[in-house]
Every structure is written in C-alpha cells, then in structure tokens.
Amino acid sequence: MLELLAVISLTVVVAVVPGPDFAVVLRNALIGGRLAGIMTALGIALALGVHVTYALAGIGLIVSQSIFLFNALKLIGAAYLIFLGVTMYRSASREMPAEGTLAGMAPLKALRWGFLTNVTNPKATLFALSVFLQVTDPGTPLWTQIGYGVIMAGGVFLWFVLVTLFFTLPAIRQRFMRAKLRIERSFGVLLTLFGIGIAVTTNSSRS
C-alpha cells in the first residue's frame, strides 16, 4: 500500500509541474483542437511506457550507473527540445485554424510530437528511475511493477487530457486566438530554453 501511495504521489507531482510536455500539449490543443491535444497526451503516456520498460528491463540501472550514457541521453533530449522550440517559433506566424479542423496537425502527427517530446525528456527518465529504483525492491512482483507503470502512464495521460479540455473551452481558446503570435512564440522560446539549459548543465557536469 505504501508503494502504491508513493507511485501515485510521485505521478501527481511530476505531471503537474510545467515542462516541455506541458508546453507541447497546450500548444497542440490550442492550435489543433481537442483531438490534437488528447493525441499528444496519448503520445506522452506511451513514451512514459518506454521509460517504464527501461526500468523493468534493468536498462535504467545501467544508465543510472553510467555517466556517459545518461549524459548522452540528456543531450539527445536537449537537441530535440531545441529543434521543437525553433519549429514552434518559426511557425507562429501561420494562420490560426478553426477549432476542430486540425489544419497542419493530423492526429498521428500530434501523437508523434507527444511521444518524441517525452521519450527524450530527461525528467521522464528520472521519474521512471526514481520510482523503480527507490520505491520498489527486488522482492516486488513483476506484475505489481507493471501495474505501477500503468498507473504512472495513465495518471499522466489523464492530467494532460484535463489540461486539453480546460484550455480548449471556447472562452479560453478565443483569448488565445487574440494573442496567438505572442503565446506560440513564447512556447517556442520556452522549449528552446529548456533544451539549452539541459545541454549546458550536462556539459558542466561532464567538465
């Protein structure tokens, strides 16, 4: 029971703290509509399943013991976030699509954005490692650990669905439309800064 409460508590804390995944869900939901936001959330949840698989397969332990591998993973994530941020910034001047049209944001594209954002996100890696290397122990049954992984992914998915539903309310979305250029460029800058910050701290830790 204590393990379960710890998993739920960690999931809530990690999900609600704004990061690259939050920015991507919010951007896609506002630009593409609710379906785009929900598909982005699904991509993030599926990517978290990859991180959980790392831990269950023992890869997480290897990465946690290898500074080189861990730093390489962080740098890959940083590079993708910078790319995503620049892409958002440059696309900010495009016309705002009508709600539900998903212009330029097909469901599979939204799913891919969410998946790639989270699968290269060091915060998600640390989340999975923290749960499976600290909350569980060698005596924890495999099916229990898989259940924890489902709870983690499901909790993150539910949170971002709620974020999508709230920010796509007509009144909220209309406000966004009036400030589209500024907000979308802000998302782009935010993601780029996330990536640069990760890269800088990673290089500092290596020196």
Short mmCIF file of C-alpha atoms in Angstrom, two decimals:
data_model
loop_
_atom_site.label_atom_id
_atom_site.label_comp_id
_atom_site.label_asym_id
_atom_site.label_seq_id
_atom_site.Cartn_x
_atom_site.Cartn_y
_atom_site.Cartn_z
CA MET A 1 0.00 0.00 0.00
CA LEU A 2 2.84 2.42 0.84
CA GLU A 3 4.49 1.68 -2.51
CA LEU A 4 1.23 2.40 -4.32
CA LEU A 5 0.74 5.70 -2.49
CA ALA A 6 4.32 6.68 -3.30
CA VAL A 7 3.80 5.93 -7.00
CA ILE A 8 0.56 7.94 -7.11
CA SER A 9 2.11 10.87 -5.24
CA LEU A 10 5.16 10.98 -7.50
CA THR A 11 2.97 10.78 -10.59
CA VAL A 12 0.84 13.72 -9.46
CA VAL A 13 3.85 15.87 -8.61
CA VAL A 14 5.72 15.12 -11.85
CA ALA A 15 2.62 15.58 -14.03
CA VAL A 16 1.55 18.96 -12.70
CA VAL A 17 4.99 20.59 -12.77
CA PRO A 18 5.17 22.50 -16.10
CA GLY A 19 7.78 21.22 -18.53
CA PRO A 20 8.29 20.54 -22.24
CA ASP A 21 5.43 18.01 -22.30
CA PHE A 22 3.01 20.57 -20.85
CA ALA A 23 4.05 23.18 -23.41
CA VAL A 24 3.58 20.75 -26.31
CA VAL A 25 0.16 19.54 -25.15
CA LEU A 26 -1.04 23.09 -24.59
CA ARG A 27 0.27 24.33 -27.94
CA ASN A 28 -1.20 21.43 -29.94
CA ALA A 29 -4.55 21.63 -28.14
CA LEU A 30 -4.89 25.36 -28.75
CA ILE A 31 -3.74 25.23 -32.36
CA GLY A 32 -5.24 21.91 -33.45
CA GLY A 33 -8.19 21.45 -31.14
CA ARG A 34 -9.11 18.86 -28.52
CA LEU A 35 -8.31 15.80 -30.59
CA ALA A 36 -4.78 17.06 -31.23
CA GLY A 37 -4.29 17.73 -27.51
CA ILE A 38 -5.61 14.32 -26.49
CA MET A 39 -3.46 12.54 -29.08
CA THR A 40 -0.42 14.48 -27.85
CA ALA A 41 -1.26 13.38 -24.30
CA LEU A 42 -1.52 9.78 -25.51
CA GLY A 43 1.90 10.05 -27.15
CA ILE A 44 3.38 11.32 -23.88
CA ALA A 45 1.80 8.44 -21.96
CA LEU A 46 3.12 5.88 -24.47
CA ALA A 47 6.60 7.39 -24.19
CA LEU A 48 6.42 7.08 -20.43
CA GLY A 49 5.74 3.41 -21.04
CA VAL A 50 9.12 3.26 -22.80
CA HIS A 51 10.81 4.72 -19.72
CA VAL A 52 9.00 2.20 -17.54
CA THR A 53 10.23 -0.57 -19.83
CA TYR A 54 13.80 0.69 -19.33
CA ALA A 55 13.41 0.21 -15.61
CA LEU A 56 11.66 -3.16 -15.80
CA ALA A 57 14.30 -4.50 -18.18
CA GLY A 58 17.15 -3.31 -15.99
CA ILE A 59 18.36 -0.76 -18.55
CA GLY A 60 17.52 2.00 -16.11
CA LEU A 61 20.05 0.62 -13.64
CA ILE A 62 22.74 0.56 -16.33
CA VAL A 63 22.02 4.16 -17.35
CA SER A 64 21.96 5.33 -13.75
CA GLN A 65 25.43 3.82 -13.22
CA SER A 66 26.92 5.20 -16.44
CA ILE A 67 27.51 8.97 -16.56
CA PHE A 68 28.36 8.75 -20.27
CA LEU A 69 25.11 7.02 -21.24
CA PHE A 70 23.00 9.22 -19.03
CA ASN A 71 24.59 12.42 -20.37
CA ALA A 72 24.20 11.17 -23.94
CA LEU A 73 20.50 10.63 -23.32
CA LYS A 74 20.15 14.12 -21.85
CA LEU A 75 21.93 15.71 -24.81
CA ILE A 76 19.66 13.89 -27.28
CA GLY A 77 16.66 15.18 -25.38
CA ALA A 78 18.11 18.71 -25.31
CA ALA A 79 18.70 18.68 -29.07
CA TYR A 80 15.13 17.59 -29.76
CA LEU A 81 13.65 20.24 -27.45
CA ILE A 82 15.70 22.95 -29.17
CA PHE A 83 14.52 21.70 -32.57
CA LEU A 84 10.92 21.64 -31.38
CA GLY A 85 11.18 25.12 -29.87
CA VAL A 86 12.65 26.62 -33.03
CA THR A 87 9.96 24.91 -35.11
CA MET A 88 7.22 26.36 -32.92
CA TYR A 89 8.73 29.85 -33.03
CA ARG A 90 9.07 29.83 -36.80
CA SER A 91 5.51 28.52 -37.34
CA ALA A 92 3.94 31.10 -35.03
CA SER A 93 3.02 33.44 -37.87
CA ARG A 94 0.84 30.86 -39.62
CA GLU A 95 -2.89 31.39 -39.66
CA MET A 96 -4.85 30.03 -36.72
CA PRO A 97 -7.02 27.10 -37.89
CA ALA A 98 -10.66 26.89 -36.94
CA GLU A 99 -11.37 24.70 -33.93
CA GLY A 100 -11.65 21.04 -34.85
CA THR A 101 -10.14 21.38 -38.33
CA LEU A 102 -6.73 20.14 -37.18
CA ALA A 103 -5.11 22.06 -40.04
CA GLY A 104 -1.49 21.01 -40.13
CA MET A 105 -1.99 18.87 -37.03
CA ALA A 106 -3.19 15.41 -38.01
CA PRO A 107 -3.87 13.06 -35.07
CA LEU A 108 -0.84 10.88 -35.83
CA LYS A 109 1.38 13.95 -36.07
CA ALA A 110 0.16 15.12 -32.67
CA LEU A 111 0.77 11.63 -31.28
CA ARG A 112 4.32 11.70 -32.67
CA TRP A 113 5.04 15.13 -31.20
CA GLY A 114 3.92 13.99 -27.77
CA PHE A 115 5.84 10.73 -27.95
CA LEU A 116 9.14 12.26 -29.11
CA THR A 117 8.92 15.09 -26.61
CA ASN A 118 8.53 12.75 -23.67
CA VAL A 119 10.73 9.86 -24.79
CA THR A 120 13.71 12.27 -24.99
CA ASN A 121 12.76 14.18 -21.83
CA PRO A 122 15.32 13.63 -19.02
CA LYS A 123 12.64 14.47 -16.43
CA ALA A 124 10.61 11.48 -17.57
CA THR A 125 13.69 9.27 -17.43
CA LEU A 126 14.46 10.39 -13.88
CA PHE A 127 10.80 9.87 -12.94
CA ALA A 128 10.81 6.24 -14.05
CA LEU A 129 14.20 5.58 -12.46
CA SER A 130 13.14 7.17 -9.17
CA VAL A 131 10.05 5.01 -8.92
CA PHE A 132 11.56 1.68 -9.91
CA LEU A 133 14.95 2.10 -8.22
CA GLN A 134 13.70 3.62 -4.98
CA VAL A 135 10.02 2.82 -4.44
CA THR A 136 10.21 -0.85 -5.44
CA ASP A 137 12.71 -3.51 -4.42
CA PRO A 138 13.89 -6.88 -5.82
CA GLY A 139 11.06 -8.58 -3.99
CA THR A 140 8.32 -6.57 -5.69
CA PRO A 141 6.43 -8.90 -8.09
CA LEU A 142 6.78 -8.15 -11.79
CA TRP A 143 3.04 -7.77 -12.31
CA THR A 144 2.93 -5.25 -9.46
CA GLN A 145 5.68 -3.23 -11.10
CA ILE A 146 3.84 -3.35 -14.43
CA GLY A 147 0.74 -2.13 -12.61
CA TYR A 148 2.72 0.80 -11.23
CA GLY A 149 3.84 1.62 -14.75
CA VAL A 150 0.22 1.60 -15.96
CA ILE A 151 -0.76 3.92 -13.10
CA MET A 152 2.09 6.31 -13.95
CA ALA A 153 1.26 6.45 -17.67
CA GLY A 154 -2.48 6.60 -17.03
CA GLY A 155 -2.13 9.38 -14.49
CA VAL A 156 -0.02 11.50 -16.83
CA PHE A 157 -2.46 10.88 -19.69
CA LEU A 158 -5.45 11.87 -17.53
CA TRP A 159 -3.74 15.07 -16.39
CA PHE A 160 -2.97 16.23 -19.91
CA VAL A 161 -6.47 15.33 -21.11
CA LEU A 162 -7.84 17.60 -18.36
CA VAL A 163 -5.40 20.32 -19.44
CA THR A 164 -6.62 19.92 -23.02
CA LEU A 165 -10.30 20.03 -22.07
CA PHE A 166 -9.83 23.18 -20.00
CA PHE A 167 -7.74 25.17 -22.44
CA THR A 168 -9.96 24.31 -25.40
CA LEU A 169 -13.05 25.77 -23.76
CA PRO A 170 -14.40 28.38 -26.21
CA ALA A 171 -13.73 31.37 -23.93
CA ILE A 172 -10.15 30.27 -23.17
CA ARG A 173 -9.40 29.46 -26.78
CA GLN A 174 -10.81 32.78 -28.02
CA ARG A 175 -8.45 34.62 -25.70
CA PHE A 176 -5.59 32.60 -27.09
CA MET A 177 -6.58 33.42 -30.66
CA ARG A 178 -6.29 37.13 -29.91
CA ALA A 179 -2.75 36.63 -28.62
CA LYS A 180 -1.71 33.69 -30.82
CA LEU A 181 1.56 35.07 -32.16
CA ARG A 182 2.90 36.10 -28.76
CA ILE A 183 1.85 32.92 -26.96
CA GLU A 184 3.09 30.50 -29.61
CA ARG A 185 6.44 32.25 -29.84
CA SER A 186 6.63 32.11 -26.04
CA PHE A 187 6.11 28.32 -26.20
CA GLY A 188 8.89 28.10 -28.78
CA VAL A 189 11.28 30.17 -26.67
CA LEU A 190 10.37 28.17 -23.56
CA LEU A 191 11.14 24.81 -25.20
CA THR A 192 14.37 26.16 -26.69
CA LEU A 193 15.49 27.44 -23.28
CA PHE A 194 14.62 24.07 -21.72
CA GLY A 195 16.86 22.37 -24.27
CA ILE A 196 19.73 24.84 -23.89
CA GLY A 197 19.51 24.60 -20.11
CA ILE A 198 19.72 20.80 -20.22
CA ALA A 199 22.67 20.91 -22.63
CA VAL A 200 24.57 23.47 -20.53
CA THR A 201 24.05 21.64 -17.24
CA THR A 202 25.01 18.35 -18.88
CA ASN A 203 28.27 19.76 -20.24
CA SER A 204 29.00 21.39 -16.88
CA SER A 205 28.58 18.09 -15.08
CA ARG A 206 30.99 16.42 -17.51
CA SER A 207 33.75 19.01 -17.01
#
